[in-house]
XYZ file of N, CA and C in Angstrom:
750
model
N -58.405 108.400 -82.608
C -59.655 109.000 -83.164
C -59.970 110.291 -82.382
N -60.440 111.312 -83.115
C -60.878 112.549 -82.497
C -62.115 112.349 -81.660
N -62.105 112.914 -80.469
C -63.264 112.897 -79.624
C -64.132 114.092 -80.046
N -65.084 113.905 -80.896
C -65.821 114.993 -81.525
C -66.539 115.877 -80.490
N -67.225 115.264 -79.538
C -67.982 115.981 -78.572
C -67.081 116.893 -77.740
N -65.970 116.378 -77.247
C -65.088 117.136 -76.369
C -64.374 118.222 -77.146
N -63.856 117.909 -78.356
C -63.172 118.911 -79.126
C -64.110 120.039 -79.525
N -65.348 119.716 -79.903
C -66.299 120.727 -80.257
C -66.694 121.595 -79.084
N -66.950 120.970 -77.979
C -67.337 121.720 -76.722
C -66.214 122.645 -76.319
N -65.013 122.063 -76.268
C -63.861 122.869 -75.765
C -63.543 124.066 -76.677
N -63.970 124.034 -77.959
C -63.655 125.099 -78.856
C -64.258 126.456 -78.416
N -65.356 126.380 -77.587
C -66.046 127.588 -77.191
C -65.635 128.033 -75.788
N -64.710 127.363 -75.189
C -64.202 127.774 -73.878
C -62.964 128.628 -74.103
N -63.087 129.920 -73.980
C -61.974 130.793 -74.329
C -60.942 130.897 -73.168
N -59.703 131.188 -73.452
C -58.714 131.383 -72.393
C -59.112 132.516 -71.448
N -59.798 133.573 -71.998
C -60.279 134.651 -71.085
C -61.262 134.166 -70.038
N -62.211 133.315 -70.464
C -63.221 132.852 -69.551
C -62.594 131.909 -68.497
N -61.626 131.099 -68.880
C -60.954 130.224 -67.931
C -60.125 131.047 -66.977
N -59.535 132.105 -67.420
C -58.717 133.002 -66.565
C -59.612 133.655 -65.526
N -60.818 134.098 -65.919
C -61.716 134.715 -64.926
C -62.133 133.746 -63.854
N -62.396 132.491 -64.246
C -62.765 131.468 -63.272
C -61.584 131.241 -62.317
N -60.403 131.152 -62.888
C -59.210 130.926 -62.035
C -58.978 132.032 -61.014
N -59.183 133.297 -61.428
C -59.011 134.386 -60.496
C -60.087 134.412 -59.462
N -61.305 134.031 -59.806
C -62.383 133.950 -58.856
C -62.075 132.865 -57.851
N -61.643 131.690 -58.290
C -61.352 130.577 -57.346
C -60.288 130.949 -56.372
N -59.207 131.625 -56.856
C -58.123 132.050 -55.982
C -58.667 133.031 -54.925
N -59.535 133.974 -55.358
C -60.105 134.896 -54.431
C -61.016 134.192 -53.428
N -61.887 133.263 -53.905
C -62.805 132.554 -53.021
C -62.078 131.797 -51.947
N -60.972 131.128 -52.322
C -60.169 130.330 -51.349
C -59.672 131.278 -50.227
N -59.178 132.443 -50.617
C -58.692 133.373 -49.631
C -59.843 133.901 -48.803
N -60.937 134.293 -49.437
C -62.082 134.882 -48.730
C -62.667 133.906 -47.725
N -62.716 132.607 -48.052
C -63.276 131.595 -47.188
C -62.217 130.978 -46.256
N -60.994 131.537 -46.266
C -59.910 131.078 -45.405
C -59.629 129.575 -45.544
N -59.598 129.129 -46.785
C -59.287 127.734 -47.054
C -57.739 127.550 -47.047
N -57.269 126.326 -46.848
C -55.811 126.094 -46.789
C -55.139 126.475 -48.166
N -53.905 126.915 -48.068
C -53.194 127.338 -49.303
C -53.075 126.187 -50.283
N -52.827 124.976 -49.815
C -52.665 123.798 -50.693
C -53.906 122.927 -50.475
N -55.061 123.501 -50.774
C -56.313 122.826 -50.512
C -56.520 121.653 -51.461
N -57.515 120.779 -51.098
C -57.877 119.676 -51.975
C -59.251 119.983 -52.490
N -59.371 119.981 -53.816
C -60.648 120.266 -54.479
C -61.128 119.086 -55.298
N -62.432 118.901 -55.378
C -62.974 117.928 -56.332
C -63.902 118.687 -57.282
N -63.645 118.529 -58.560
C -64.353 119.162 -59.633
C -65.458 118.183 -60.108
N -66.680 118.501 -59.705
C -67.818 117.605 -60.053
C -68.420 118.062 -61.395
N -68.539 117.126 -62.343
C -68.952 117.542 -63.686
C -67.847 118.290 -64.361
N -66.662 117.745 -64.389
C -65.472 118.454 -64.815
C -65.415 118.645 -66.359
N -66.384 118.027 -67.091
C -66.321 118.187 -68.575
C -65.025 117.603 -69.111
N -64.423 118.232 -70.100
C -63.210 117.700 -70.678
C -61.948 118.040 -69.830
N -62.145 118.654 -68.613
C -61.022 118.863 -67.752
C -60.292 120.197 -67.970
N -60.982 121.205 -68.413
C -60.276 122.457 -68.706
C -59.764 123.191 -67.482
N -60.293 122.870 -66.273
C -59.805 123.530 -65.026
C -58.642 122.850 -64.394
N -58.217 121.679 -64.852
C -57.126 121.005 -64.195
C -55.862 121.845 -64.219
N -55.572 122.536 -65.334
C -54.398 123.349 -65.441
C -54.453 124.520 -64.414
N -55.670 125.002 -64.148
C -55.899 126.065 -63.191
C -55.549 125.583 -61.827
N -56.128 124.414 -61.421
C -55.773 123.839 -60.126
C -54.326 123.599 -59.945
N -53.699 123.079 -60.980
C -52.272 122.809 -60.918
C -51.478 124.069 -60.691
N -51.810 125.110 -61.432
C -51.100 126.398 -61.264
C -51.262 126.988 -59.859
N -52.444 126.779 -59.266
C -52.714 127.269 -57.917
C -52.052 126.403 -56.855
N -51.489 125.270 -57.279
C -50.866 124.420 -56.288
C -51.789 123.542 -55.506
N -52.995 123.309 -56.044
C -54.007 122.586 -55.324
C -53.931 121.075 -55.684
N -54.279 120.207 -54.736
C -54.579 118.828 -55.045
C -55.943 118.753 -55.671
N -56.135 117.871 -56.643
C -57.413 117.843 -57.333
C -57.870 116.432 -57.638
N -59.123 116.204 -57.455
C -59.834 115.035 -57.936
C -60.989 115.520 -58.802
N -61.591 114.645 -59.521
C -62.698 115.040 -60.386
C -63.699 113.910 -60.625
N -64.886 114.304 -61.118
C -65.995 113.402 -61.428
C -66.626 113.878 -62.712
N -66.948 112.945 -63.602
C -67.618 113.300 -64.863
C -68.430 112.139 -65.335
N -69.741 112.260 -65.528
C -70.554 111.118 -65.977
C -70.584 110.928 -67.470
N -70.364 111.996 -68.270
C -70.512 111.836 -69.737
C -69.260 111.034 -70.262
N -69.525 110.037 -71.072
C -68.362 109.171 -71.509
C -67.333 109.933 -72.404
N -67.805 110.819 -73.313
C -66.922 111.545 -74.159
C -66.048 112.521 -73.357
N -66.701 113.267 -72.468
C -65.965 114.239 -71.624
C -65.022 113.497 -70.675
N -65.497 112.342 -70.157
C -64.658 111.587 -69.226
C -63.367 111.143 -69.932
N -63.479 110.744 -71.138
C -62.287 110.316 -71.873
C -61.302 111.460 -72.015
N -61.811 112.623 -72.406
C -60.949 113.776 -72.602
C -60.360 114.224 -71.253
N -61.211 114.220 -70.217
C -60.747 114.634 -68.899
C -59.669 113.709 -68.329
N -59.749 112.459 -68.645
C -58.725 111.499 -68.174
C -57.366 111.873 -68.741
N -57.365 112.230 -70.055
C -56.092 112.642 -70.707
C -55.633 113.993 -70.071
N -56.555 114.912 -69.849
C -56.176 116.210 -69.279
C -55.609 116.103 -67.847
N -56.205 115.184 -67.114
C -55.746 114.969 -65.719
C -54.342 114.386 -65.712
N -54.117 113.405 -66.590
C -52.801 112.791 -66.682
C -51.735 113.771 -67.055
N -52.081 114.746 -67.876
C -51.071 115.722 -68.385
C -50.523 116.580 -67.265
N -51.273 116.742 -66.129
C -50.771 117.583 -65.038
C -50.596 116.778 -63.747
N -50.614 115.379 -63.905
C -50.302 114.567 -62.785
C -51.446 114.328 -61.813
N -52.661 114.502 -62.198
C -53.807 114.228 -61.368
C -54.394 112.868 -61.692
N -55.091 112.243 -60.769
C -55.709 110.947 -61.019
C -56.853 111.037 -62.009
N -57.154 109.980 -62.653
C -58.294 109.993 -63.597
C -59.559 110.277 -62.904
N -60.475 111.050 -63.531
C -61.748 111.361 -62.877
C -62.571 110.045 -62.659
N -63.375 110.101 -61.601
C -64.365 109.068 -61.380
C -65.453 109.223 -62.409
N -65.973 108.107 -62.962
C -67.087 108.161 -63.916
C -68.352 108.237 -63.137
N -68.875 109.448 -62.924
C -70.125 109.640 -62.205
C -70.268 111.083 -61.835
N -71.381 111.446 -61.190
C -71.697 112.784 -60.746
C -71.987 112.862 -59.246
N -72.739 113.858 -58.889
C -73.027 114.119 -57.464
C -73.558 112.878 -56.751
N -74.413 112.123 -57.365
C -75.049 110.997 -56.698
C -74.128 109.768 -56.583
N -72.946 109.823 -57.191
C -71.964 108.789 -57.030
C -70.895 109.191 -55.986
N -71.030 110.339 -55.363
C -70.020 110.827 -54.437
C -70.118 110.034 -53.104
N -69.000 109.390 -52.728
C -69.028 108.564 -51.504
C -67.981 109.022 -50.493
N -67.221 110.075 -50.758
C -66.147 110.519 -49.870
C -66.690 111.047 -48.567
N -65.817 111.008 -47.538
C -66.192 111.576 -46.218
C -65.032 112.444 -45.726
N -65.394 113.716 -45.429
C -64.394 114.661 -44.949
C -63.073 114.600 -45.683
N -63.189 114.659 -47.031
C -62.017 114.470 -47.850
C -61.568 115.744 -48.580
N -62.425 116.763 -48.707
C -62.166 117.904 -49.526
C -62.339 119.219 -48.780
N -61.527 120.169 -49.206
C -61.719 121.576 -48.712
C -62.668 122.352 -49.610
N -62.798 121.956 -50.854
C -63.610 122.654 -51.834
C -64.228 121.658 -52.764
N -65.592 121.730 -52.898
C -66.305 121.011 -53.918
C -66.789 122.041 -54.943
N -66.335 121.908 -56.188
C -66.661 122.894 -57.208
C -67.483 122.207 -58.328
N -68.562 122.830 -58.709
C -69.403 122.289 -59.820
C -69.703 123.477 -60.718
N -68.819 123.651 -61.737
C -68.843 124.886 -62.571
C -69.408 124.566 -63.976
N -70.220 125.501 -64.454
C -70.831 125.379 -65.776
C -71.962 124.349 -65.750
N -72.818 124.419 -64.733
C -74.134 123.819 -64.716
C -74.272 122.397 -64.199
N -73.301 121.684 -63.723
C -73.581 120.301 -63.300
C -74.700 120.136 -62.315
N -74.865 121.017 -61.366
C -75.930 120.880 -60.341
C -77.292 120.968 -60.991
N -77.390 121.674 -62.096
C -78.668 121.823 -62.780
C -79.146 120.534 -63.447
N -78.249 119.591 -63.628
C -78.624 118.311 -64.248
C -79.311 117.344 -63.275
N -79.442 117.765 -62.004
C -80.232 117.016 -61.043
C -81.662 117.479 -61.175
N -82.504 116.667 -61.713
C -83.812 117.111 -62.203
C -84.948 117.079 -61.194
N -84.730 116.505 -60.019
C -85.807 116.438 -58.989
C -85.304 117.039 -57.684
N -86.232 117.516 -56.890
C -85.882 118.021 -55.573
C -85.202 116.968 -54.756
N -85.650 115.739 -54.825
C -85.085 114.632 -54.039
C -83.570 114.412 -54.471
N -83.270 114.467 -55.747
C -81.929 114.341 -56.236
C -81.060 115.484 -55.686
N -81.534 116.703 -55.798
C -80.783 117.821 -55.306
C -80.512 117.740 -53.826
N -81.503 117.367 -53.086
C -81.306 117.197 -51.611
C -80.277 116.136 -51.301
N -80.351 115.014 -51.988
C -79.375 113.885 -51.766
C -77.986 114.319 -52.192
N -77.890 115.059 -53.281
C -76.560 115.535 -53.754
C -75.927 116.437 -52.709
N -76.708 117.352 -52.121
C -76.145 118.258 -51.127
C -75.819 117.565 -49.852
N -76.529 116.494 -49.477
C -76.184 115.699 -48.331
C -74.829 115.042 -48.535
N -74.623 114.532 -49.764
C -73.370 113.868 -50.065
C -72.178 114.820 -50.107
N -72.454 116.008 -50.656
C -71.382 117.045 -50.671
C -70.993 117.470 -49.244
N -72.028 117.688 -48.424
C -71.778 118.058 -47.025
C -70.886 117.010 -46.333
N -71.188 115.741 -46.577
C -70.402 114.675 -45.985
C -68.969 114.633 -46.551
N -68.832 114.957 -47.805
C -67.511 114.922 -48.465
C -66.579 116.023 -48.079
N -67.151 117.098 -47.600
C -66.332 118.311 -47.201
C -65.787 118.126 -45.784
N -64.576 118.636 -45.581
C -64.043 118.782 -44.269
C -64.772 119.925 -43.520
N -64.828 119.928 -42.186
C -65.437 121.080 -41.527
C -64.739 122.380 -41.926
N -65.503 123.404 -42.262
C -64.951 124.640 -42.811
C -64.787 124.604 -44.331
N -65.060 123.472 -44.937
C -64.985 123.330 -46.393
C -66.099 124.076 -47.101
N -65.886 124.320 -48.385
C -66.844 125.167 -49.186
C -67.381 124.436 -50.387
N -68.637 124.612 -50.635
C -69.270 124.175 -51.873
C -69.432 125.402 -52.758
N -69.047 125.228 -54.038
C -69.236 126.309 -55.013
C -69.954 125.700 -56.230
N -71.087 126.278 -56.599
C -71.668 125.867 -57.851
C -72.210 126.991 -58.662
N -72.323 126.754 -59.978
C -72.635 127.780 -60.932
C -73.753 127.219 -61.811
N -74.903 127.879 -61.796
C -76.077 127.426 -62.536
C -76.698 128.558 -63.290
N -77.515 128.319 -64.308
C -78.271 129.364 -64.983
C -79.268 130.030 -64.042
N -79.474 131.315 -64.174
C -80.573 131.982 -63.437
C -81.759 131.947 -64.381
N -82.583 130.949 -64.255
C -83.642 130.717 -65.275
C -84.755 131.753 -65.230
N -84.949 132.431 -64.089
C -85.966 133.487 -64.069
C -85.518 134.618 -65.036
N -84.229 134.926 -65.044
C -83.723 135.924 -65.954
C -83.728 135.390 -67.398
N -83.360 134.136 -67.566
C -83.350 133.548 -68.911
C -84.700 133.564 -69.559
N -85.706 133.189 -68.832
C -87.077 133.150 -69.399
C -87.619 134.556 -69.700
N -87.324 135.484 -68.795
C -87.786 136.845 -69.005
C -87.187 137.505 -70.215
N -85.924 137.143 -70.465
C -85.147 137.775 -71.548
C -84.881 136.855 -72.730
N -85.708 135.795 -72.871
C -85.372 134.781 -73.796
C -85.309 135.250 -75.272
N -84.274 134.790 -75.932
C -84.085 135.013 -77.385
C -83.618 133.679 -77.942
N -84.107 133.362 -79.140
C -83.588 132.166 -79.805
C -82.098 132.272 -80.075
N -81.349 131.244 -79.779
C -79.893 131.359 -79.947
C -79.433 131.504 -81.397
N -78.410 132.287 -81.585
C -77.828 132.513 -82.905
C -76.730 131.423 -83.167
N -76.531 131.039 -84.411
C -75.460 130.102 -84.718
C -74.092 130.683 -84.311
N -73.146 129.812 -83.965
C -71.845 130.266 -83.513
C -70.762 129.502 -84.306
N -69.585 130.075 -84.345
C -68.427 129.430 -84.914
C -67.187 129.685 -84.076
N -66.309 128.690 -84.031
C -65.036 128.829 -83.321
C -63.940 128.130 -84.053
N -62.754 128.648 -83.995
C -61.571 128.092 -84.664
C -60.986 126.971 -83.815
N -60.547 125.896 -84.475
C -59.793 124.842 -83.871
C -58.583 124.559 -84.775
N -57.565 123.892 -84.270
C -56.396 123.597 -85.122
C -56.809 122.859 -86.384
N -56.551 123.425 -87.533
C -56.811 122.833 -88.768
C -58.236 122.981 -89.279
N -59.062 123.795 -88.602
C -60.441 123.936 -89.066
C -61.284 124.786 -88.142
N -62.533 124.490 -88.072
C -63.443 125.295 -87.221
C -64.650 124.413 -86.869
N -65.367 124.908 -85.794
C -66.539 124.230 -85.321
C -67.755 125.133 -85.510
N -68.830 124.571 -86.059
C -70.073 125.292 -86.168
C -71.017 124.756 -85.114
N -71.690 125.658 -84.411
C -72.641 125.278 -83.371
C -73.987 125.910 -83.556
N -74.996 125.029 -83.567
C -76.394 125.450 -83.662
C -77.174 124.909 -82.482
N -77.771 125.795 -81.738
C -78.508 125.373 -80.518
C -80.005 125.452 -80.745
N -80.740 124.518 -80.083
C -82.204 124.567 -79.974
C -82.581 124.398 -78.509
N -83.672 125.056 -78.134
C -84.132 124.980 -76.765
C -85.559 124.413 -76.733
N -85.795 123.534 -75.737
C -87.130 122.983 -75.492
C -87.474 123.259 -74.010
N -88.532 123.975 -73.739
C -88.891 124.390 -72.375
C -90.140 123.580 -71.954
N -90.032 122.851 -70.878
C -91.213 122.111 -70.324
C -91.576 122.790 -69.000
N -92.636 123.601 -69.094
C -93.086 124.336 -67.907
C -93.668 123.450 -66.845
N -94.276 122.334 -67.250
C -94.860 121.407 -66.226
C -93.753 120.753 -65.424
N -92.730 120.257 -66.079
C -91.624 119.561 -65.426
C -90.560 120.521 -64.927
N -90.710 121.794 -65.302
C -89.699 122.848 -64.947
C -88.321 122.458 -65.452
N -88.233 122.005 -66.685
C -86.940 121.671 -67.271
C -86.686 122.501 -68.533
N -85.449 122.736 -68.790
C -85.011 123.515 -69.918
C -83.972 122.684 -70.640
N -84.245 122.230 -71.878
C -83.346 121.351 -72.596
C -82.653 122.127 -73.715
N -81.354 121.957 -73.789
C -80.582 122.567 -74.838
C -80.023 121.454 -75.737
N -80.358 121.498 -77.035
C -79.799 120.569 -78.031
C -78.677 121.301 -78.747
N -77.471 120.779 -78.615
C -76.275 121.390 -79.254
C -75.900 120.541 -80.495
N -76.028 121.133 -81.670
C -75.635 120.447 -82.906
C -74.279 121.050 -83.344
N -73.266 120.175 -83.345
C -71.916 120.578 -83.723
C -71.570 120.043 -85.098
N -70.830 120.802 -85.865
C -70.229 120.342 -87.087
C -68.725 120.723 -87.020
N -67.873 119.723 -86.963
C -66.462 119.969 -86.908
C -65.921 119.848 -88.350
N -65.368 120.972 -88.835
C -64.882 121.049 -90.220
C -63.350 121.048 -90.250
N -62.769 119.979 -90.796
C -61.323 119.913 -90.999
C -61.078 119.730 -92.538
N -60.734 120.824 -93.189
C -60.529 120.750 -94.633
C -61.814 120.347 -95.332
N -61.735 119.308 -96.137
C -62.893 118.820 -96.832
C -63.788 117.875 -95.971
N -63.258 117.519 -94.793
C -63.975 116.589 -93.902
C -64.931 117.335 -92.940
N -66.108 116.801 -92.836
C -67.119 117.361 -91.894
C -67.634 116.255 -90.991
N -67.597 116.505 -89.715
C -68.032 115.562 -88.706
C -69.121 116.170 -87.845
N -70.201 115.511 -87.669
C -71.318 116.086 -86.895
C -71.610 115.273 -85.617
N -72.006 116.021 -84.591
C -72.318 115.372 -83.313
C -73.408 116.265 -82.682
N -74.172 115.655 -81.758
C -75.215 116.349 -81.045
C -75.177 115.956 -79.567
N -75.326 117.001 -78.725
C -75.447 116.768 -77.283
C -76.739 117.321 -76.790
N -77.413 116.610 -75.930
C -78.630 117.127 -75.250
C -78.365 117.333 -73.832
N -78.636 118.532 -73.342
C -78.403 118.918 -71.927
C -79.737 119.296 -71.330
N -80.176 118.581 -70.288
C -81.447 118.865 -69.632
C -81.169 119.481 -68.298
N -81.749 120.643 -68.059
C -81.480 121.419 -66.823
C -82.784 121.548 -66.038
N -82.677 121.494 -64.714
C -83.808 121.818 -63.871
C -83.834 123.342 -63.674
N -84.995 123.929 -63.763
C -85.146 125.379 -63.644
C -85.352 125.711 -62.157
N -84.248 125.715 -61.403
C -84.297 126.011 -59.977
C -84.241 127.530 -59.764
N -84.609 127.931 -58.516
C -84.496 129.319 -58.122
C -83.665 129.459 -56.890
N -83.181 130.646 -56.644
C -82.321 130.887 -55.477
C -83.036 130.574 -54.156
N -84.336 130.916 -53.934
C -84.920 130.511 -52.668
C -84.969 128.997 -52.448
N -85.221 128.246 -53.500
C -85.195 126.732 -53.341
C -83.795 126.261 -53.015
N -82.773 126.743 -53.730
C -81.393 126.329 -53.480
C -80.959 126.686 -52.091
N -81.295 127.884 -51.638
C -80.940 128.288 -50.229
C -81.604 127.406 -49.260
N -82.871 127.041 -49.412
C -83.529 126.140 -48.498
C -82.870 124.782 -48.480
N -82.572 124.234 -49.649
C -81.966 122.928 -49.685
C -80.594 122.919 -49.006
N -79.832 123.992 -49.229
C -78.511 124.074 -48.555
C -78.640 124.125 -47.070
N -79.562 124.921 -46.552
C -79.767 124.970 -45.124
C -80.216 123.676 -44.530
N -81.107 122.979 -45.263
C -81.589 121.655 -44.812
C -80.444 120.619 -44.812
N -79.477 120.774 -45.667
C -78.357 119.841 -45.729
C -77.306 120.132 -44.677
N -77.426 121.296 -43.946
C -76.488 121.640 -42.928
C -75.475 122.676 -43.273
N -75.633 123.291 -44.427
C -74.715 124.378 -44.833
C -75.086 125.710 -44.190
N -74.131 126.580 -44.127
C -74.343 127.957 -43.649
C -73.500 128.940 -44.491
N -73.641 130.224 -44.185
C -72.855 131.232 -44.841
C -73.001 131.253 -46.339
N -74.227 131.142 -46.782
C -74.535 131.177 -48.274
C -74.215 132.568 -48.837
N -73.464 132.614 -49.879
C -73.183 133.841 -50.639
C -73.482 133.642 -52.099
N -73.934 134.712 -52.753
C -74.269 134.615 -54.193
C -73.371 135.629 -54.951
N -73.094 135.283 -56.215
C -72.319 136.131 -57.063
C -72.902 136.100 -58.459
N -72.900 137.240 -59.156
C -73.532 137.330 -60.452
C -72.621 136.981 -61.622
N -71.304 136.942 -61.363
C -70.355 136.663 -62.453
C -69.006 136.272 -61.808
N -68.111 135.757 -62.660
C -66.801 135.372 -62.170
C -65.940 136.608 -61.866
N -66.393 137.793 -62.184
C -65.708 139.020 -61.857
C -65.971 139.492 -60.435
N -66.930 138.876 -59.723
C -67.335 139.303 -58.353
C -66.169 139.143 -57.420
N -66.032 140.059 -56.493
C -65.077 139.908 -55.403
C -65.725 140.171 -54.025
N -67.000 140.064 -54.002
C -67.786 140.131 -52.754
C -69.145 139.519 -53.092
N -69.889 139.182 -52.051
C -71.267 138.674 -52.284
C -72.093 139.771 -52.901
N -72.983 139.380 -53.823
C -73.847 140.334 -54.524
C -75.175 139.702 -54.909
N -76.188 140.546 -55.128
C -77.475 140.108 -55.570
C -77.399 139.532 -56.989
N -78.338 138.640 -57.307
C -78.354 138.042 -58.593
C -79.293 138.799 -59.500
N -78.718 139.402 -60.563
C -79.531 140.271 -61.439
C -79.460 139.857 -62.878
N -78.575 138.913 -63.222
C -78.292 138.573 -64.615
C -78.571 137.070 -64.887
N -77.905 136.575 -65.911
C -78.179 135.213 -66.426
C -77.517 134.099 -65.637
N -76.558 134.394 -64.762
C -75.880 133.337 -64.024
C -76.127 133.483 -62.539
N -76.095 132.339 -61.880
C -76.262 132.301 -60.395
C -75.108 131.463 -59.880
N -74.127 132.124 -59.298
C -72.958 131.504 -58.719
C -73.132 131.568 -57.188
N -72.912 130.461 -56.566
C -73.250 130.348 -55.110
C -72.172 129.583 -54.353
N -71.832 130.081 -53.182
C -70.983 129.261 -52.305
C -71.609 129.150 -50.927
N -71.262 128.095 -50.244
C -71.791 127.829 -48.905
C -70.752 127.014 -48.149
N -70.818 127.023 -46.839
C -69.774 126.433 -45.925
C -70.343 125.306 -45.148
N -69.592 124.216 -45.006
C -69.906 123.190 -43.972
C -69.342 123.695 -42.648
N -70.182 123.982 -41.687
C -69.734 124.600 -40.406
C -68.709 123.712 -39.723
N -67.849 124.382 -38.980
C -66.829 123.687 -38.175
C -67.470 123.095 -36.955
């Protein structure tokens, strides 16, 4: 049976965007002096689109994914390149100690931690899971920019083998709870067949000062920020994305 959620989601991840992430990761590992054959854990790995990147780089990889549909797809993707099946869970299920050189959370997983207490606990667990000198990398929306420049999302379409996917998004903003919810309505069209699915993504509207404070409280140092996957040095955040790395001191 087709995994509607994963197939629909993956339709909008272009090879170009995956290539940019791969090149950034390779640069970051060199910049942070990580081992050539490092061990990475991909937290919130989605359907596993980065496993092929890790494999090409020669990295050992583990993964975590709480969503059942994405976990199913990621399990297949991991097996295809010889990696173990992802753990079913997210940051708050992380129990490893000094096991990884890199903890990566790309495309918003950290934003799904909706309270300050959850974010603090997640960073404590990541710090424990990293080896001394290891690096945390996460990528979240820059909600200050998003709110200032907000526009209602336009419908989107993407091609898939034998058909196409239609995507319509809705946003619900809760200023009291500081959450931003995206409802993604997918329609997968294969010939005369149409299959519909909906995903709800709830994000905490965090800011860089809060994230920096939480990282320092968890014991991280060397915080760097990047505005896009094209960055090759630390830079100020001026646009819609906030990419951040930090180090567990030796």
